[in-house]
mmCIF file of C-alpha atoms in Angstrom:
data_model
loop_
_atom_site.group_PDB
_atom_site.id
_atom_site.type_symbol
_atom_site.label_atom_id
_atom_site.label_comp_id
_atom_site.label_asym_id
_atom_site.label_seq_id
_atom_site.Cartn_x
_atom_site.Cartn_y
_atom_site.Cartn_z
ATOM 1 C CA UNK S 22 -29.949 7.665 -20.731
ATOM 2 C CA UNK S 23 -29.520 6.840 -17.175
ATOM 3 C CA UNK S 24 -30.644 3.577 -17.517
ATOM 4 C CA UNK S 25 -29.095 3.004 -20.127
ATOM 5 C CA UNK S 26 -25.659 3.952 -18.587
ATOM 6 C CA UNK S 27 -26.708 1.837 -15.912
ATOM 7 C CA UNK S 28 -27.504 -1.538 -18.204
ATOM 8 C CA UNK S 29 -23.825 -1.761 -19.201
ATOM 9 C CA UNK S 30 -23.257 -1.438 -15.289
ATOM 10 C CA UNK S 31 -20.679 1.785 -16.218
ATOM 11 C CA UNK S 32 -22.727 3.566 -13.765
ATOM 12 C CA UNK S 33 -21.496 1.132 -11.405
ATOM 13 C CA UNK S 34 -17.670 1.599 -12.594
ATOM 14 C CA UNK S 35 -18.051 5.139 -11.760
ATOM 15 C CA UNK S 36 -19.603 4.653 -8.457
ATOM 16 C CA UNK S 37 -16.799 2.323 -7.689
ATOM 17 C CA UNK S 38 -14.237 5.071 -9.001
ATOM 18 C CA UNK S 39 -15.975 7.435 -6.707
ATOM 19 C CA UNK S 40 -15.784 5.418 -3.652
ATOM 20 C CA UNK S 41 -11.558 5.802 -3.883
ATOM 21 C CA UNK S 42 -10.578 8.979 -2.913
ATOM 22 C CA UNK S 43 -10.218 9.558 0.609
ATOM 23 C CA UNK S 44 -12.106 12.564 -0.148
ATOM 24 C CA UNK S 45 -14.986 12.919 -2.114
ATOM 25 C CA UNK S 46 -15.818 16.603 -2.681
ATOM 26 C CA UNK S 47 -19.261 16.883 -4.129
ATOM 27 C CA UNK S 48 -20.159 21.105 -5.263
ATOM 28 C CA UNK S 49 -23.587 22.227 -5.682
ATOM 29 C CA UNK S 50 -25.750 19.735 -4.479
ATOM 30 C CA UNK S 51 -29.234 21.132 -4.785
ATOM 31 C CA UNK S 52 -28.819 22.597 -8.464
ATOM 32 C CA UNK S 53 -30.079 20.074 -10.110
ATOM 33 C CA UNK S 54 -33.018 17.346 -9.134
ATOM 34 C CA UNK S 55 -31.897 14.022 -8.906
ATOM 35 C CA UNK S 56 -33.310 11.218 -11.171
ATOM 36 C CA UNK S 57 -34.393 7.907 -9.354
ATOM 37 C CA UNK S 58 -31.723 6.155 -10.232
ATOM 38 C CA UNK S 59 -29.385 8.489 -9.819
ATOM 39 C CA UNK S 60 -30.752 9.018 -6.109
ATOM 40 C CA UNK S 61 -30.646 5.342 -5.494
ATOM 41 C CA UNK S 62 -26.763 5.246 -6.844
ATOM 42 C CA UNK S 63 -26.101 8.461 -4.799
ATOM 43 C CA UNK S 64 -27.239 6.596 -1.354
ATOM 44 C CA UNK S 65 -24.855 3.258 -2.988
ATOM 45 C CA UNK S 66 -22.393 5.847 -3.128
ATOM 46 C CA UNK S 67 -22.488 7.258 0.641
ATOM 47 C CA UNK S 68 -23.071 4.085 2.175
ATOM 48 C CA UNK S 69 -20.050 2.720 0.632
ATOM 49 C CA UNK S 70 -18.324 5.426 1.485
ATOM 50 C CA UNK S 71 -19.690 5.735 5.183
ATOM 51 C CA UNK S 72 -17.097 5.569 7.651
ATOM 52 C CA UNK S 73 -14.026 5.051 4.849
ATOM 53 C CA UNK S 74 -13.430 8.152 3.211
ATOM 54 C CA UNK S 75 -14.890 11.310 3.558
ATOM 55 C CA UNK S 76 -17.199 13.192 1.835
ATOM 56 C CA UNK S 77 -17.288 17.395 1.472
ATOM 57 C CA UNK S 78 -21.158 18.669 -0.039
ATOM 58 C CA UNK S 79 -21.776 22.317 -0.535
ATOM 59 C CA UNK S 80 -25.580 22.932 -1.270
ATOM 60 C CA UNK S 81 -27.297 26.309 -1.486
ATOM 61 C CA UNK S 82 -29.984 23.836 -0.324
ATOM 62 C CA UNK S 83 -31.021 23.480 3.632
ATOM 63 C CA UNK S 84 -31.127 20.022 4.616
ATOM 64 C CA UNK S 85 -34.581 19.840 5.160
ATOM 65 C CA UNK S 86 -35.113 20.546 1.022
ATOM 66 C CA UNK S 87 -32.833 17.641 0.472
ATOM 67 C CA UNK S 88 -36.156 15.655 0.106
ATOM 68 C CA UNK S 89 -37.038 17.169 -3.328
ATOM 69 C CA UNK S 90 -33.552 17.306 -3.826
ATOM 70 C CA UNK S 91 -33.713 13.423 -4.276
ATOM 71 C CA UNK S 92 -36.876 13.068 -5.156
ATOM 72 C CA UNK S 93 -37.355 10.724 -2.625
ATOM 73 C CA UNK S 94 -38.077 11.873 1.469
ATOM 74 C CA UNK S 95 -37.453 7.940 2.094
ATOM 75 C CA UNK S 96 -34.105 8.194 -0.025
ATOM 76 C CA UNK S 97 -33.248 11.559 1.226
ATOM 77 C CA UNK S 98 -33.281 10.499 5.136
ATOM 78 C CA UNK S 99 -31.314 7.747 4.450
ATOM 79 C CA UNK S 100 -28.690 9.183 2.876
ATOM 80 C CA UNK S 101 -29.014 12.464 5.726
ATOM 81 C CA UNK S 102 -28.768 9.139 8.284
ATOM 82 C CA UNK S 103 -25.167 8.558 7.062
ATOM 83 C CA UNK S 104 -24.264 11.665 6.362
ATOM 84 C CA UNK S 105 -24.432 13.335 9.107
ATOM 85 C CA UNK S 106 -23.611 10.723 11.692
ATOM 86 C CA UNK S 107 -20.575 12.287 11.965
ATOM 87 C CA UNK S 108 -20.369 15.124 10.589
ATOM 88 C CA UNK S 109 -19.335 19.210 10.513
ATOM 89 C CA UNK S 110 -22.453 21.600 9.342
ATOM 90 C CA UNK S 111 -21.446 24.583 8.449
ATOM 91 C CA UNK S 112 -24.062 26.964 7.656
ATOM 92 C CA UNK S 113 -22.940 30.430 5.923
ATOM 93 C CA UNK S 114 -25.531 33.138 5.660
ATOM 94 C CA UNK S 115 -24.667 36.727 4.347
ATOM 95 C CA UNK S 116 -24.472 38.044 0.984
ATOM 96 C CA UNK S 117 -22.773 37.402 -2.184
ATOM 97 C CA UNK S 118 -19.455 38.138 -2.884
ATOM 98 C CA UNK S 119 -20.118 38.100 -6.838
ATOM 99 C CA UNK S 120 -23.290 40.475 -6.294
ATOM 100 C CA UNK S 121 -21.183 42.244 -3.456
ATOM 101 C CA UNK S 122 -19.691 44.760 -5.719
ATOM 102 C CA UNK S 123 -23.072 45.223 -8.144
ATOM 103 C CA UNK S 124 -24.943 45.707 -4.653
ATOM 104 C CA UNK S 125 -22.512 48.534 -3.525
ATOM 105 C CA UNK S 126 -22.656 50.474 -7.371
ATOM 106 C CA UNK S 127 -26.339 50.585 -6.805
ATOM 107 C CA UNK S 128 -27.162 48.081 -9.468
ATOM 108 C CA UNK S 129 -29.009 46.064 -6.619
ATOM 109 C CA UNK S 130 -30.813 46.269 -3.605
ATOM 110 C CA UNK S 131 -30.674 44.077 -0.741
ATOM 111 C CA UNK S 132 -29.675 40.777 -0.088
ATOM 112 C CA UNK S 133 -31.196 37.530 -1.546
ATOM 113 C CA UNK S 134 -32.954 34.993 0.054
ATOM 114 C CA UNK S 135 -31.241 32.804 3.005
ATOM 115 C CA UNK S 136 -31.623 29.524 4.079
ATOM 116 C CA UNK S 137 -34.120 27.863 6.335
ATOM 117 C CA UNK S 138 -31.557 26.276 8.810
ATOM 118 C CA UNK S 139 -29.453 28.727 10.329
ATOM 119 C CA UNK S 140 -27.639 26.941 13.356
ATOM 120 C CA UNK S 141 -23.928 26.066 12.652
ATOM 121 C CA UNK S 142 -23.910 22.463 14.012
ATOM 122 C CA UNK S 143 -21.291 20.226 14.934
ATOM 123 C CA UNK S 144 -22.878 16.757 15.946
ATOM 124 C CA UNK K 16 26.044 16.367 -13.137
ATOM 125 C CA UNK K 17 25.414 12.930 -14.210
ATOM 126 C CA UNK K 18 24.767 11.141 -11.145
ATOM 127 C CA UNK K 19 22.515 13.683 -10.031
ATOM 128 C CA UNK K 20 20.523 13.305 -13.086
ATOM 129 C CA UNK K 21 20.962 9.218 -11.890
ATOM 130 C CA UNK K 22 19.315 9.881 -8.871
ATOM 131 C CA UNK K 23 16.621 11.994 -10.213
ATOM 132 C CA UNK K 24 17.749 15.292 -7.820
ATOM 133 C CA UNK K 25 16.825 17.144 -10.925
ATOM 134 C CA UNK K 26 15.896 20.652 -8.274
ATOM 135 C CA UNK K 27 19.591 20.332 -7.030
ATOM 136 C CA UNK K 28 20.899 19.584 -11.445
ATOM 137 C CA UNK K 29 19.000 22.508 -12.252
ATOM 138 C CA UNK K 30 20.239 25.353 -9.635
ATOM 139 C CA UNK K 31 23.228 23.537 -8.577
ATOM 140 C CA UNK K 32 25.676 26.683 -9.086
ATOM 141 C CA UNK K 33 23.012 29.232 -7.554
ATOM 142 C CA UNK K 34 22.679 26.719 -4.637
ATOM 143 C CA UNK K 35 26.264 26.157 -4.242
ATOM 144 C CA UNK K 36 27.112 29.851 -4.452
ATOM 145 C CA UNK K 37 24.325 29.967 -1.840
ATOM 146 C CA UNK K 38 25.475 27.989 0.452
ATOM 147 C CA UNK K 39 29.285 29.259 0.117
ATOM 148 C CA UNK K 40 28.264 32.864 0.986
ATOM 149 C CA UNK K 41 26.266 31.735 3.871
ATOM 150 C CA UNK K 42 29.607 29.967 5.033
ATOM 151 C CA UNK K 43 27.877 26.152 5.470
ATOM 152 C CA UNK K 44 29.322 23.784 6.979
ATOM 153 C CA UNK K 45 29.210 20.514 4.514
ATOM 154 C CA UNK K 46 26.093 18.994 6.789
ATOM 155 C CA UNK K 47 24.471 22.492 6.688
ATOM 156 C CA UNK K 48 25.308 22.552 2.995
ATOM 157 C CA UNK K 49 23.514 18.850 2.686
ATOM 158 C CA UNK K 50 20.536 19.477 4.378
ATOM 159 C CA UNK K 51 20.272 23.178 2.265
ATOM 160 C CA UNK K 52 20.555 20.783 -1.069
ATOM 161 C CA UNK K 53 17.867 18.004 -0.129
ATOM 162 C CA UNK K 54 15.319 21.151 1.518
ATOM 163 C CA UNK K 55 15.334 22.400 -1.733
ATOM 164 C CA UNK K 56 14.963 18.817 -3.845
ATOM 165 C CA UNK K 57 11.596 18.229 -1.555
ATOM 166 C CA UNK K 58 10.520 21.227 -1.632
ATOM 167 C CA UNK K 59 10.105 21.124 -5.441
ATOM 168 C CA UNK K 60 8.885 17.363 -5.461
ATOM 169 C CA UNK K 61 5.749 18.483 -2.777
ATOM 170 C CA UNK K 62 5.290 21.360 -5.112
ATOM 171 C CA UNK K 63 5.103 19.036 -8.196
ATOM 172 C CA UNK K 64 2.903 16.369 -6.298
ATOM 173 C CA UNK K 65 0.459 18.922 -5.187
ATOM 174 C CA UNK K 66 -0.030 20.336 -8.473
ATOM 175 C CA UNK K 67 0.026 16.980 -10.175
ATOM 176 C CA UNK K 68 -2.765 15.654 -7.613
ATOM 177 C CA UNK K 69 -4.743 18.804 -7.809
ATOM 178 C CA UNK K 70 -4.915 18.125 -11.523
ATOM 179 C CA UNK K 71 -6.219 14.310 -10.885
ATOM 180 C CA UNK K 72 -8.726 16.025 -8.272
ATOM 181 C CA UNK K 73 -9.816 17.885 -11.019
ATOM 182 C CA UNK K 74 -10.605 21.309 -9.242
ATOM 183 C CA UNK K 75 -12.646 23.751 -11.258
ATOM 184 C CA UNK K 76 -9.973 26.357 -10.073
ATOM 185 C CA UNK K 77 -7.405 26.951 -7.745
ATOM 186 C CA UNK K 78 -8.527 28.410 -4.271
ATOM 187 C CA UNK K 79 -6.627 28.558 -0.940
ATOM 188 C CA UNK K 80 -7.839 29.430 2.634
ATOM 189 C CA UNK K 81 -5.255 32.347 2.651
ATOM 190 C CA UNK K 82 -6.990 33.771 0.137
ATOM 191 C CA UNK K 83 -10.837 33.475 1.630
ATOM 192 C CA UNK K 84 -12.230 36.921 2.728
ATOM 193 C CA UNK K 85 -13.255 36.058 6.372
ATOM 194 C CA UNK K 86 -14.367 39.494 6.745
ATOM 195 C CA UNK K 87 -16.950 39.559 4.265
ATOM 196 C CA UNK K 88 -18.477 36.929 5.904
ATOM 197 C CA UNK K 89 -19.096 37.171 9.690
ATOM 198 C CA UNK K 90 -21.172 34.199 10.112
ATOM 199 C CA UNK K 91 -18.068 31.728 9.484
ATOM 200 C CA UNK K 92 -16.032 30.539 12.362
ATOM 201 C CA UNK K 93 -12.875 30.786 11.328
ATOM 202 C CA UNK K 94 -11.293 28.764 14.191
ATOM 203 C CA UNK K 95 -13.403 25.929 12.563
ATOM 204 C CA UNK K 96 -12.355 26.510 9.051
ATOM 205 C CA UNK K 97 -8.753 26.380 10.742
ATOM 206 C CA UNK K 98 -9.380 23.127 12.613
ATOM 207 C CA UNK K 99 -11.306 21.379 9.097
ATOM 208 C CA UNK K 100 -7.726 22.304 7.499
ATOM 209 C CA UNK K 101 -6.077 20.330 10.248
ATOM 210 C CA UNK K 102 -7.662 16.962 7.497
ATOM 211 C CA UNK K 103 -8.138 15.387 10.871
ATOM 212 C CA UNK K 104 -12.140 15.381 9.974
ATOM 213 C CA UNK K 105 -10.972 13.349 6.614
ATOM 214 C CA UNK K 106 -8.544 10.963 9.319
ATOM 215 C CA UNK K 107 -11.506 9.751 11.015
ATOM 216 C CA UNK K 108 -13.276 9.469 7.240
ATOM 217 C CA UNK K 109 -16.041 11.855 8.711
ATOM 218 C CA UNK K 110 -18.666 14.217 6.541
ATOM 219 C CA UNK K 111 -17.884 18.199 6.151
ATOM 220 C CA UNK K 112 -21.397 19.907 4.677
ATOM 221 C CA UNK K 113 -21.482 23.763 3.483
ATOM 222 C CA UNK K 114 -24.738 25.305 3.228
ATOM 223 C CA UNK K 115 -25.630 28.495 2.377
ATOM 224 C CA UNK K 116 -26.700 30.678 -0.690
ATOM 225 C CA UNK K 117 -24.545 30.942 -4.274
ATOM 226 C CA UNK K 118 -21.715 33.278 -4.133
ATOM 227 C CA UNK K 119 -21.039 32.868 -0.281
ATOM 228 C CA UNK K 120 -17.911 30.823 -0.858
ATOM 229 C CA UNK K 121 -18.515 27.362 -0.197
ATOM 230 C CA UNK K 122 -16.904 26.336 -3.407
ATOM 231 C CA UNK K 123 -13.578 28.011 -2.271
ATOM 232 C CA UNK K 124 -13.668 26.688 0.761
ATOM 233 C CA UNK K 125 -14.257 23.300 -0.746
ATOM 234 C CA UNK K 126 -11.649 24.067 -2.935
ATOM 235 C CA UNK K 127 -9.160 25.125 -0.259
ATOM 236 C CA UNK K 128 -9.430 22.445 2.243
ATOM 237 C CA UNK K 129 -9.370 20.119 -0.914
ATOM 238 C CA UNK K 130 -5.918 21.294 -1.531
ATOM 239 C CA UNK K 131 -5.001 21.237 1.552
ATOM 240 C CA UNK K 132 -6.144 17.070 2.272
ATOM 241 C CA UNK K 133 -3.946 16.557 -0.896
ATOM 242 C CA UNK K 134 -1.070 18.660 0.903
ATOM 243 C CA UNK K 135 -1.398 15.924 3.673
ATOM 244 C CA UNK K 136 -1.524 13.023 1.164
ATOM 245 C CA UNK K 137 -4.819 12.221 1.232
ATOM 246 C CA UNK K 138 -6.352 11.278 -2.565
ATOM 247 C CA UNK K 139 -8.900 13.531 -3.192
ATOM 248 C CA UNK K 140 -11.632 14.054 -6.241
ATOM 249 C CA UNK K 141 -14.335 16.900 -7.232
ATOM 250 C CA UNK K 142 -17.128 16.315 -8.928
ATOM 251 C CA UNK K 143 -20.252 19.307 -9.554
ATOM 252 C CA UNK K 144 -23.432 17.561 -8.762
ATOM 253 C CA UNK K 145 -24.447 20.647 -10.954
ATOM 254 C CA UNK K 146 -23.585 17.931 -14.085
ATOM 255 C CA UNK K 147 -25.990 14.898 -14.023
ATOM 256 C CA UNK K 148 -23.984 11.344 -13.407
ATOM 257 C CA UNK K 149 -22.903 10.368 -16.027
ATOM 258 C CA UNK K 150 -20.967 13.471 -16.720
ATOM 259 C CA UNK K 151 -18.724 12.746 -13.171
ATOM 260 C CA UNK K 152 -15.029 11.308 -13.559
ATOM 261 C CA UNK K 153 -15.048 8.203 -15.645
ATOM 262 C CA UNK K 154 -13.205 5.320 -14.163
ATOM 263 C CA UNK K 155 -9.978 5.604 -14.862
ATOM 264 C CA UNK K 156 -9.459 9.504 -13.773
ATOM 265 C CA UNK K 157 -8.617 8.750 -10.554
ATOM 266 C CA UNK K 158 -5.163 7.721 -8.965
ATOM 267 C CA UNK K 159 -4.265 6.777 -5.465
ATOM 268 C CA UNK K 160 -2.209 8.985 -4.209
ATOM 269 C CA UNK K 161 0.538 7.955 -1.596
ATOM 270 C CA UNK K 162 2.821 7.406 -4.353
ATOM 271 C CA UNK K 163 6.187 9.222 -3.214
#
């Protein structure tokens, strides 16, 4: 399907369509694995956006699981590269607000899991 | 009436008795009385841009930092989450990244500051990376902003 998309180069409209905005936000990185060429598109995207306009990610992923993110450690570090050349990481840990109230009735018990990385970084 | 409508002050058309009245009680002077009338004609064209461009962003929902629970979450700096409102991050074209598990509000703070980047004209779009690519914003969705 990908490829597919990508033969009538409307995977390449897009990509320019996403390069536009001055800012990019991109929600729940992580969720779902990224295909090859999806991966490959994804590091078009940030490098043509690298330095132009801005990008926002929110991940329940650390960045160190961004390889298997991308299916690709080579692909992930090269997109990381840009990324966070200059960049805000902001790293929340704590609990659920949806599972805040459940938690409180007694319907759970602790807290879920938290993330590998825990420093707040500003580099 | 008319010439308002010419000039496309359609705020001041619309309320121009309640303004007037307004500004008689408040005993304005005519340049007072000016100013009060064009206020409230931008007022109402940022409020229309903003929800116009919000729609063109294509945010799942409408979140603003006013409303984030700060409390509930001790690990965030909220003198940073002030400062990334400032848009002087998106100036400089730099990268913002929210980590963290679900339901810890990175969405409405994405959200948020996303509002507020259109609030300071930036052009801004949201896409779920929970959707594969080809579901993201066809070409076409998007418009520069910059347009008033």
């Amino acid at each position: 399907m990908l490829a597919k998309a990508n033969d009538d180069g409307s995977l390449e409209k897009q990509l320019t369509t996403l390069s536009r905005p001055k800012l990019l936000i991109i929600d729940e990185l992580g969720y779902l694995p990224f295909e090859a060429n999806a991966a490959h598109l994804f590091f078009q995207l940030v490098s043509q956006r690298y330095e132009r306009g801005s990008i926002l990610i929110t991940s329940n992923r650390s960045v160190g699981e961004w390889g298997s993110v991308f299916g690709d450690p080579v692909v992930a570090t090269a997109i990381l590269d840009r990324l966070l050349h200059h960049s805000t990481v902001i790293t929340i840990r704590g609990d659920s607000y949806r599972l805040r109230e459940k938690r409180r009735s007694g319907l759970l018990q602790k807290a879920g899991t938290t993330l590998g990385t825990n420093e707040t970084a500003k580099q | 009436m008319a010439q308002l409508d010419r000039l496309k002050l359609t705020a001041i058309r619309d309320q121009l008795d309640t303004l007037l009245d307004e500004a008689a009680r408040s005993q304005m002077i005519l340049r007072e009385a000016l100013a009060f009338l064009v206020t409230h004609e931008i007022a109402r064209r940022d409020e229309r841009r903003i929800s116009m461009e919000g729609k063109i962003a294509r945010f799942p929902f409408v979140r603003e930092l006013d409303g984030f629970d700060f409390d509930a979450q001790p690990s965030l700096d909220q003198r940073q989450i002030r400062e990334l409102a400032t848009c002087r991050w998106i100036a400089h074209g730099d990268t913002v990244l929210f980590l963290g598990p679900p339901g810890t509000g990175k969405t409405h703070l994405a959200v948020a500051l996303g509002r507020e980047a259109i609030r300071q004209n930036h052009s801004v779009q949201f896409v779920t990376a929970a959707t594969p690519w080809r579901c993201w914003p066809r070409p076409m969705t998007t418009v520069h902003s910059k347009s008033n």
